[in-house]
Coordinates of C-alpha atoms in Angstrom, one line a residue:
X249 CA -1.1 -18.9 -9.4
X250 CA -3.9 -21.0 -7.3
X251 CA -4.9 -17.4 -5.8
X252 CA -4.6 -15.4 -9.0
X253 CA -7.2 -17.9 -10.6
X254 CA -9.4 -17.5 -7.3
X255 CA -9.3 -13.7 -8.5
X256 CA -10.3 -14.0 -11.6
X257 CA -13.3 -16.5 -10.8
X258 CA -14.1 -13.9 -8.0
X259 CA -14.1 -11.1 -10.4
X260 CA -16.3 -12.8 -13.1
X261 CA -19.1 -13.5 -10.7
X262 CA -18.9 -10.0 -10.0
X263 CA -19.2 -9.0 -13.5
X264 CA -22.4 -11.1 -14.1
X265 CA -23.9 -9.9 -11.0
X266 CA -23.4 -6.0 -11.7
X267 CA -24.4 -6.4 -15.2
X268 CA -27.6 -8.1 -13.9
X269 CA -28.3 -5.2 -11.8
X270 CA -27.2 -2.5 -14.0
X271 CA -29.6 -3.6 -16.9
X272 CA -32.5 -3.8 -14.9
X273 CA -32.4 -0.9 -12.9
X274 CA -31.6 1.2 -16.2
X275 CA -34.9 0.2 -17.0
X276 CA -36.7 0.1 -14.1
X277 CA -35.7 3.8 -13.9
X278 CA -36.6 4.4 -18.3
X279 CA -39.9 3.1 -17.3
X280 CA -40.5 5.0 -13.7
X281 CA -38.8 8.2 -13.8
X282 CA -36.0 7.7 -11.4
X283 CA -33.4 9.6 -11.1
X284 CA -32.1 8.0 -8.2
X285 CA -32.4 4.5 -10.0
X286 CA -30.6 5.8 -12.7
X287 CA -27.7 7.3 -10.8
X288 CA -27.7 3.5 -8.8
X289 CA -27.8 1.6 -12.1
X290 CA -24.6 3.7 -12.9
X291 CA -23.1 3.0 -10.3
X292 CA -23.8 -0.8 -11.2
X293 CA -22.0 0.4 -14.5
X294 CA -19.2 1.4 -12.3
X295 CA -18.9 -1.5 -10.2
X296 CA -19.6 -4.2 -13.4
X297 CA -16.3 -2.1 -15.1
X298 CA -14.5 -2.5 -12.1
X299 CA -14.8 -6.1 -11.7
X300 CA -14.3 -6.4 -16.0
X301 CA -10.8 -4.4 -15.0
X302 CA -10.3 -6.8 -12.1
X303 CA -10.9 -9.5 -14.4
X304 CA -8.4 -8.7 -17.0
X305 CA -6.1 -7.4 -14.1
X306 CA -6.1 -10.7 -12.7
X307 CA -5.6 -12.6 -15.8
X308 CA -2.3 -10.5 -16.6
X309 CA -1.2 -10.0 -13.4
X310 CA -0.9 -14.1 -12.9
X311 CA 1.6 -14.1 -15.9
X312 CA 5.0 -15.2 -15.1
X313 CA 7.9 -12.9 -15.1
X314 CA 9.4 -12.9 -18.8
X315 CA 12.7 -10.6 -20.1
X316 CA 10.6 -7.5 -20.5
X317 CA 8.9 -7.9 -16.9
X318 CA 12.0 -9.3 -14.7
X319 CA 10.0 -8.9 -11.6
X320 CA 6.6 -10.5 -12.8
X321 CA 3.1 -8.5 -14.2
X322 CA 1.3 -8.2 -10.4
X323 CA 1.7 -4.4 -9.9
X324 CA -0.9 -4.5 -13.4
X325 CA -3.6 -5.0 -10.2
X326 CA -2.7 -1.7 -9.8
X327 CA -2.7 0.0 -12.6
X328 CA -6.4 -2.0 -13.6
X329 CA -7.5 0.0 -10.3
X330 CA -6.2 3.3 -11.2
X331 CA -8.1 2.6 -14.6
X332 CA -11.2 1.7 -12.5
X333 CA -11.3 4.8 -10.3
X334 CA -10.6 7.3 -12.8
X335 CA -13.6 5.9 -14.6
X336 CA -15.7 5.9 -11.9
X337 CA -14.8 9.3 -11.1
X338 CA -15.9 10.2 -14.5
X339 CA -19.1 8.7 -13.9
X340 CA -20.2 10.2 -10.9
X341 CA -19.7 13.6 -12.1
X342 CA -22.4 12.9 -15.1
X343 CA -24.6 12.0 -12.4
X344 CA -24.0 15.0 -10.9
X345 CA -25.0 16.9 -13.4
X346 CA -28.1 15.0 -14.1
X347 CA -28.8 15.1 -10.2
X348 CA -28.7 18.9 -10.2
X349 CA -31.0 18.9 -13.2
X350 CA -33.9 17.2 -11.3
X351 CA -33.6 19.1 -8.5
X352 CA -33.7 22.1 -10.5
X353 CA -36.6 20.9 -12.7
X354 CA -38.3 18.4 -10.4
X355 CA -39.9 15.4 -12.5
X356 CA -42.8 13.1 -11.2
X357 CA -41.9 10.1 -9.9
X358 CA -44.3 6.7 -10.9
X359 CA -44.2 4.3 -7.9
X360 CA -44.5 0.7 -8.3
X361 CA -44.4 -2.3 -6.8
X362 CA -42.0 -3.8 -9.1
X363 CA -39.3 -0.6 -8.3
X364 CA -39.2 -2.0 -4.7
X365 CA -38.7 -5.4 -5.8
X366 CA -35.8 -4.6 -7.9
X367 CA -34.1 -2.7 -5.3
X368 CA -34.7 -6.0 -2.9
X369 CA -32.9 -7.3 -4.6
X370 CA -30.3 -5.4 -5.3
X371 CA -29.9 -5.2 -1.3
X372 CA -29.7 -9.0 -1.7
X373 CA -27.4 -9.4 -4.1
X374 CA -24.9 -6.5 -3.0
X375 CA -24.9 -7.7 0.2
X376 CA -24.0 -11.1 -0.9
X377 CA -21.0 -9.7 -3.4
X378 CA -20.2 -7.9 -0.2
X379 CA -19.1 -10.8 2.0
X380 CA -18.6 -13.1 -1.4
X381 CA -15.4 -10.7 -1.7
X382 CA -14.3 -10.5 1.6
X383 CA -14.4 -14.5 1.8
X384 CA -12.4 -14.5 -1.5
X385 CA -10.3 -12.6 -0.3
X386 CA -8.7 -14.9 2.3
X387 CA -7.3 -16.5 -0.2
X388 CA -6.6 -14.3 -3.0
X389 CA -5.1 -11.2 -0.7
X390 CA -5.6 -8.3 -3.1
X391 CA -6.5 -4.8 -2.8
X392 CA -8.3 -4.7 -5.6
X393 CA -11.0 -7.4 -3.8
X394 CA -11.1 -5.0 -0.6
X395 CA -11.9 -2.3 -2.6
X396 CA -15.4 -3.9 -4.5
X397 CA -16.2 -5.6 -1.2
X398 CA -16.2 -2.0 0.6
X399 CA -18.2 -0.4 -2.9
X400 CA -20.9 -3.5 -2.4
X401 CA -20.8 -2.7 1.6
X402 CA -21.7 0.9 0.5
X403 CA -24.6 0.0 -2.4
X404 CA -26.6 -1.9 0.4
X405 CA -26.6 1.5 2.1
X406 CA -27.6 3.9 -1.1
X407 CA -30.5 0.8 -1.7
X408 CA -31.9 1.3 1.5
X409 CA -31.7 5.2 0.9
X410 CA -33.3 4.8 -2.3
X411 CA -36.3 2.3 -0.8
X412 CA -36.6 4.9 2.3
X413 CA -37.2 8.1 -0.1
X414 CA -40.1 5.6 -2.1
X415 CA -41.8 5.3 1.4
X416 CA -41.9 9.1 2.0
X417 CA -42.9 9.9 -1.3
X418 CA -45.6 7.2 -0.9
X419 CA -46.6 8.7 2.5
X420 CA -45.9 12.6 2.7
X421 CA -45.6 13.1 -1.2
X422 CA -42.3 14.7 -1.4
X423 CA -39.6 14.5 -3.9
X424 CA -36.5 13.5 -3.1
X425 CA -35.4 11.3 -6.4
X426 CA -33.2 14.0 -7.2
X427 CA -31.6 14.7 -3.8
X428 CA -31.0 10.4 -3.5
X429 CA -29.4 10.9 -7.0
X430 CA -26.9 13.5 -5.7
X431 CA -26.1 12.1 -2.8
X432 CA -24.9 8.7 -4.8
X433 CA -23.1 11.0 -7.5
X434 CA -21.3 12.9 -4.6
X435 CA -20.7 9.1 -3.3
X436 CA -19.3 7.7 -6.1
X437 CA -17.2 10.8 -6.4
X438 CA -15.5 10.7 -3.1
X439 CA -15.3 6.7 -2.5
X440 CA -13.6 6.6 -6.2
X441 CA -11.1 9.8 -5.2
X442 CA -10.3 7.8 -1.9
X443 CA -9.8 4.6 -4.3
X444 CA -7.9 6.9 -6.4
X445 CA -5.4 7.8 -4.2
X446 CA -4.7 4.2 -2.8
X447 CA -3.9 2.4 -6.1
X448 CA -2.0 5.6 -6.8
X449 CA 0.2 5.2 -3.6
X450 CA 1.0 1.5 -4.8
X451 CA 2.0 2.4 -7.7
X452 CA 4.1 5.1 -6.7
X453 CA 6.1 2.5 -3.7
X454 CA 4.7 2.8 -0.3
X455 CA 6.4 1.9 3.0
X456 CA 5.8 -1.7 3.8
X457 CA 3.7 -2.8 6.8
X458 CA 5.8 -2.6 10.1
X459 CA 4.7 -6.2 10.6
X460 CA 6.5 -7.1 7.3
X461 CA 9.4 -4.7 9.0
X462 CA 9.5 -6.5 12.1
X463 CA 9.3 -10.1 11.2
X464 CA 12.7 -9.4 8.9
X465 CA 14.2 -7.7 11.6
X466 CA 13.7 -10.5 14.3
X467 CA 15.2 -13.1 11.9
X468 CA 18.2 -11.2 11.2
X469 CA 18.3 -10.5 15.3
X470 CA 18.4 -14.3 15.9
X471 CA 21.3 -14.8 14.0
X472 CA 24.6 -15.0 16.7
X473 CA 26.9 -14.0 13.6
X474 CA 25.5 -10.8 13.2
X475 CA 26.5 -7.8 15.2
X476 CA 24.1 -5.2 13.6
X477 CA 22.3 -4.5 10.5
X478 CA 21.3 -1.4 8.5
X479 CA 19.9 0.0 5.1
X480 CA 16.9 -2.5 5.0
X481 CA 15.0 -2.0 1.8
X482 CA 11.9 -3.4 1.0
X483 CA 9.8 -2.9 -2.3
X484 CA 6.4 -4.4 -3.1
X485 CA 6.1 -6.1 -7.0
X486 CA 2.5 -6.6 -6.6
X487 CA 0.3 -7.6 -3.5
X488 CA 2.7 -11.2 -3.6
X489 CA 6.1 -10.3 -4.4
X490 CA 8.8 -8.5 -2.6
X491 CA 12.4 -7.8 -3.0
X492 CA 14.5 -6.3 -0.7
X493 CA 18.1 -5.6 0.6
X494 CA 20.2 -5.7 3.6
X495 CA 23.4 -4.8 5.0
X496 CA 25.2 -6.7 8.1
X497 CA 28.1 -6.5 10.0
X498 CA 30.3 -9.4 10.7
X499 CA 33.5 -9.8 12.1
X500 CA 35.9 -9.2 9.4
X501 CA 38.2 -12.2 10.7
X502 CA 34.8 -14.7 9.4
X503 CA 35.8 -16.9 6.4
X504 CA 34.4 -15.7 3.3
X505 CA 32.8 -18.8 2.9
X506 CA 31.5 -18.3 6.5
X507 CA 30.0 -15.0 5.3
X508 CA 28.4 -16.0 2.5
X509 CA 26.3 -18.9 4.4
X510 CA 25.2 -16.6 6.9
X511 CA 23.5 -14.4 4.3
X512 CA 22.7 -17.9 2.4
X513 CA 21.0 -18.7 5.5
X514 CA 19.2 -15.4 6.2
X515 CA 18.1 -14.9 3.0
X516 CA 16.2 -18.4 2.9
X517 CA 14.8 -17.7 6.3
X518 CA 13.5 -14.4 5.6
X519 CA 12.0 -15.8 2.0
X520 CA 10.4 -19.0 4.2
X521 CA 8.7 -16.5 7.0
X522 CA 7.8 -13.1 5.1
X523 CA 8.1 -14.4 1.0
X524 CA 10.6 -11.5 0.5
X525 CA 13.4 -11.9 -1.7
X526 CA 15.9 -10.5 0.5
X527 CA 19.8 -10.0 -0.9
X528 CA 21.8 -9.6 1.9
X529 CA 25.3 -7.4 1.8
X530 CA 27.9 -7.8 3.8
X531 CA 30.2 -5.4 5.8
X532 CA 33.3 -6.3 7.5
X533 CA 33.7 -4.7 10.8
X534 CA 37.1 -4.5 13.4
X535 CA 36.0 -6.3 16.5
X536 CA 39.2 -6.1 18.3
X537 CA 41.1 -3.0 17.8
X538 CA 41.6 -1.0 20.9
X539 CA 41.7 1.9 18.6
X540 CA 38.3 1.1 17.1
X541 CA 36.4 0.5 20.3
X542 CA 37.5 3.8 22.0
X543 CA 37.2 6.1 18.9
X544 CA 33.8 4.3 18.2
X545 CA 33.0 5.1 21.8
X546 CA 34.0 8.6 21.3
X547 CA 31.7 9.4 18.9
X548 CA 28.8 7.4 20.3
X549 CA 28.9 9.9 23.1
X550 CA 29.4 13.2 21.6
X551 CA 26.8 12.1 18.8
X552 CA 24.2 11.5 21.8
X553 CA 25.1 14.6 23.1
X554 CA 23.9 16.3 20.1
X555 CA 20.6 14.3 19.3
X556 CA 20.1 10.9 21.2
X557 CA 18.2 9.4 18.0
X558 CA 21.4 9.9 15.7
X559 CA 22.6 6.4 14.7
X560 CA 25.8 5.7 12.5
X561 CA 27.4 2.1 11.1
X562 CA 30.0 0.9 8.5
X563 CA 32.7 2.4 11.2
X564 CA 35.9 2.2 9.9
X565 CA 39.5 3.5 10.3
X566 CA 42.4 3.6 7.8
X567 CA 45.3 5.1 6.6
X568 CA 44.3 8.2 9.5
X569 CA 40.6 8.5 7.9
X570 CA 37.6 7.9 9.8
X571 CA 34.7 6.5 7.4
X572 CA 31.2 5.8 8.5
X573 CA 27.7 6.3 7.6
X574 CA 25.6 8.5 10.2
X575 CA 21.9 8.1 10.0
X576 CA 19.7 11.3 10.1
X577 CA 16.5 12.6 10.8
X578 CA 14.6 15.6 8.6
X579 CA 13.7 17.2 11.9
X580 CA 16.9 17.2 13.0
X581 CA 18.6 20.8 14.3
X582 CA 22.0 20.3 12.7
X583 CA 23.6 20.8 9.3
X584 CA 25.7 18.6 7.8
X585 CA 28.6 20.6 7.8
X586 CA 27.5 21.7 11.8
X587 CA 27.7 18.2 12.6
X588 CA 31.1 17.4 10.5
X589 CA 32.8 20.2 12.6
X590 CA 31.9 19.2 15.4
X591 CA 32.8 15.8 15.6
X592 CA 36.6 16.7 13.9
X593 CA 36.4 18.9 17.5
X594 CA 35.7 16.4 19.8
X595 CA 38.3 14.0 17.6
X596 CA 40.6 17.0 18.5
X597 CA 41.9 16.8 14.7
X598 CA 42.9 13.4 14.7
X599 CA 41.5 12.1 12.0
X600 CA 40.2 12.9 8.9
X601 CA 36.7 12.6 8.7
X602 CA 34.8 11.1 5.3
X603 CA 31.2 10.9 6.6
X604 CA 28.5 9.1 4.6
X605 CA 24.7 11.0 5.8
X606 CA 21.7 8.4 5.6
X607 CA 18.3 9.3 6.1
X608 CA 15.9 7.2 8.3
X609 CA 14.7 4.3 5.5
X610 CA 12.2 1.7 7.4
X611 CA 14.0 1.1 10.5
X612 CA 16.4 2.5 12.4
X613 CA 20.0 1.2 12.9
X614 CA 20.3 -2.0 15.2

């Protein structure tokens, strides 16, 4: 909650700052002629909507989970930044249009000393917002934040474009308001398409970072009373909240009560380390039959024979079936029904064979 409200103070004093800019470049560039200023002070607009999104994002997003919204309001971060980008977007194609106007039908440019000023300070101030977000952001850990501080980053740039092509009109007299103008528009366009496709991606369920990956793994490795894991799942609720599953094999002479502590234990481990909310599943495996080990062997082999990266678990024998789960790749050369054949082959009929195919979620098979 503490960083949520850190967001939402961030955002604000983004909001004031934008607004201050926007208003006075729009008309700095009424009273001068600018088409470049204009196209800046709408990207001002752009960046004061984005931070009024990331202010009401914030505020919703740090609402507790209720019946409707088991899992919490967070992922509304992304959805305020899908908002923002489509807007955005929309915004830079105007200036486009206007861009292509000026160039088209050049208009004079006033120069004045209080032009440069404003754009000073604009360099000032955006600069400022710049590492104001990425300080914030220590704390508060959001997407959203990276994504202003990278648009402020960006403005200090088009500012000191904007202050070079005053200096040559001042000294060699030739127009390029219009050409600055375009070059924002097109900027705007892209940055907000890139922007775009990130919230998009969160929305949609990405993979989680292999850090996140690994620091699971390891904890579930440490524990003695697991002999392998598989199926980890991971999904992302919002840049703070993740859920995820597991599955691990135990020897199937362990107590159930045994059982359940060791996934009592992992799961309050992982949630300590990584804050994922991790339910763990377990699968009762035959340690000890001589039957198992050699079978399991068996197909171990004539699996790597066919593709060393094919991994398989849940292996279990009864009543003449063999059931497991074989883990596959979407490059891989075989068909199901290739690979089904030819194990029964190399099990020289033996047994049955009722095989589950996996593909490859976030980490292979331990």
């Amino acid at each position: 909650m503490k960083e949520r409200n850190q967001g939402v103070i961030t955002s604000f004093v983004g909001m004031i700052a934008n607004f201050g800019l926007f208003v006075s470049k729009l008309v700095i560039a009424k009273l001068f002629n600018s088409v470049a200023i204009m196209a800046d002070s709408m990207n001002n607009l752009s960046d004061l909507l984005s931070s009024t999104i990331a202010f009401f994002g914030f505020n919703i997003a740090s609402k507790p989970a209720d019946n409707e919204h088991p899992f919490g309001h967070e992922r509304f971060e992304y959805i305020s930044g899908f908002l923002m980008s489509i807007i955005m977007i929309y915004i830079g194609l105007d200036l486009l249009r206007t861009s292509f106007g000026v160039i088209i039908n050049p208009q004079t440019l006033v120069l004045d000393n209080l032009m440069v000023f404003i754009m000073l300070l604009s360099i000032a101030v955006k600069g400022f917002l710049y590492f104001y977000y990425y300080y914030k952001n220590r704390t508060v850990k959001s997407n959203v934040l990276v994504a202003v501080a990278k648009d402020s980053g960006n403005d200090v740039i088009i500012n000191i474009a904007i202050l070079l092509s005053f200096l040559i009109k001042y000294m060699f007299n030739i127009e390029l308001d219009g050409f600055i103008g375009l070059i924002i528009a097109l900027f705007i366009i892209i940055s907000s398409l890139v922007m775009l496709k990130g919230f998009m991606d969160d929305l949609i369920g990405i993979r989680p970072s292999q850090d996140l990956i690994n620091k699971v793994s390891k904890i579930v490795d440490a524990n003695d009373s697991v002999f392998s894991y598989h199926d980890l799942l991971i999904h992302e609720y919002g840049d703070h909240t993740y859920y995820g599953t597991i599955h691990i094999e135990v020897d199937q002479r362990m107590s159930l009560t045994k059982a359940h502590h060791v996934a009592d234990v992992i799961e309050s481990e992982v949630l300590k380390v990584t804050k994922v909310n991790l339910v763990v599943h377990i699968d009762p495996i035959d340690l000890v039959s001589d039957e198992i080990k050699a079978v399991h062997e068996l197909v171990k082999q004539s699996l790597f024979r066919l593709d060393d990266r094919y991994r398989f678990h849940d292996f279990r024998i009864h009543e003449n079936i063999l059931e497991f789960d074989l883990v596959i790749y979407d490059l891989h050369k075989y068909t199901k029904e290739e690979i089904q054949d030819y194990l029964f082959n190399e099990l020289k009929g033996k047994y049955e064979l009722n095989i589950t195919f996996d593909t490859v979620q976030l980490t292979e098979t331990k």
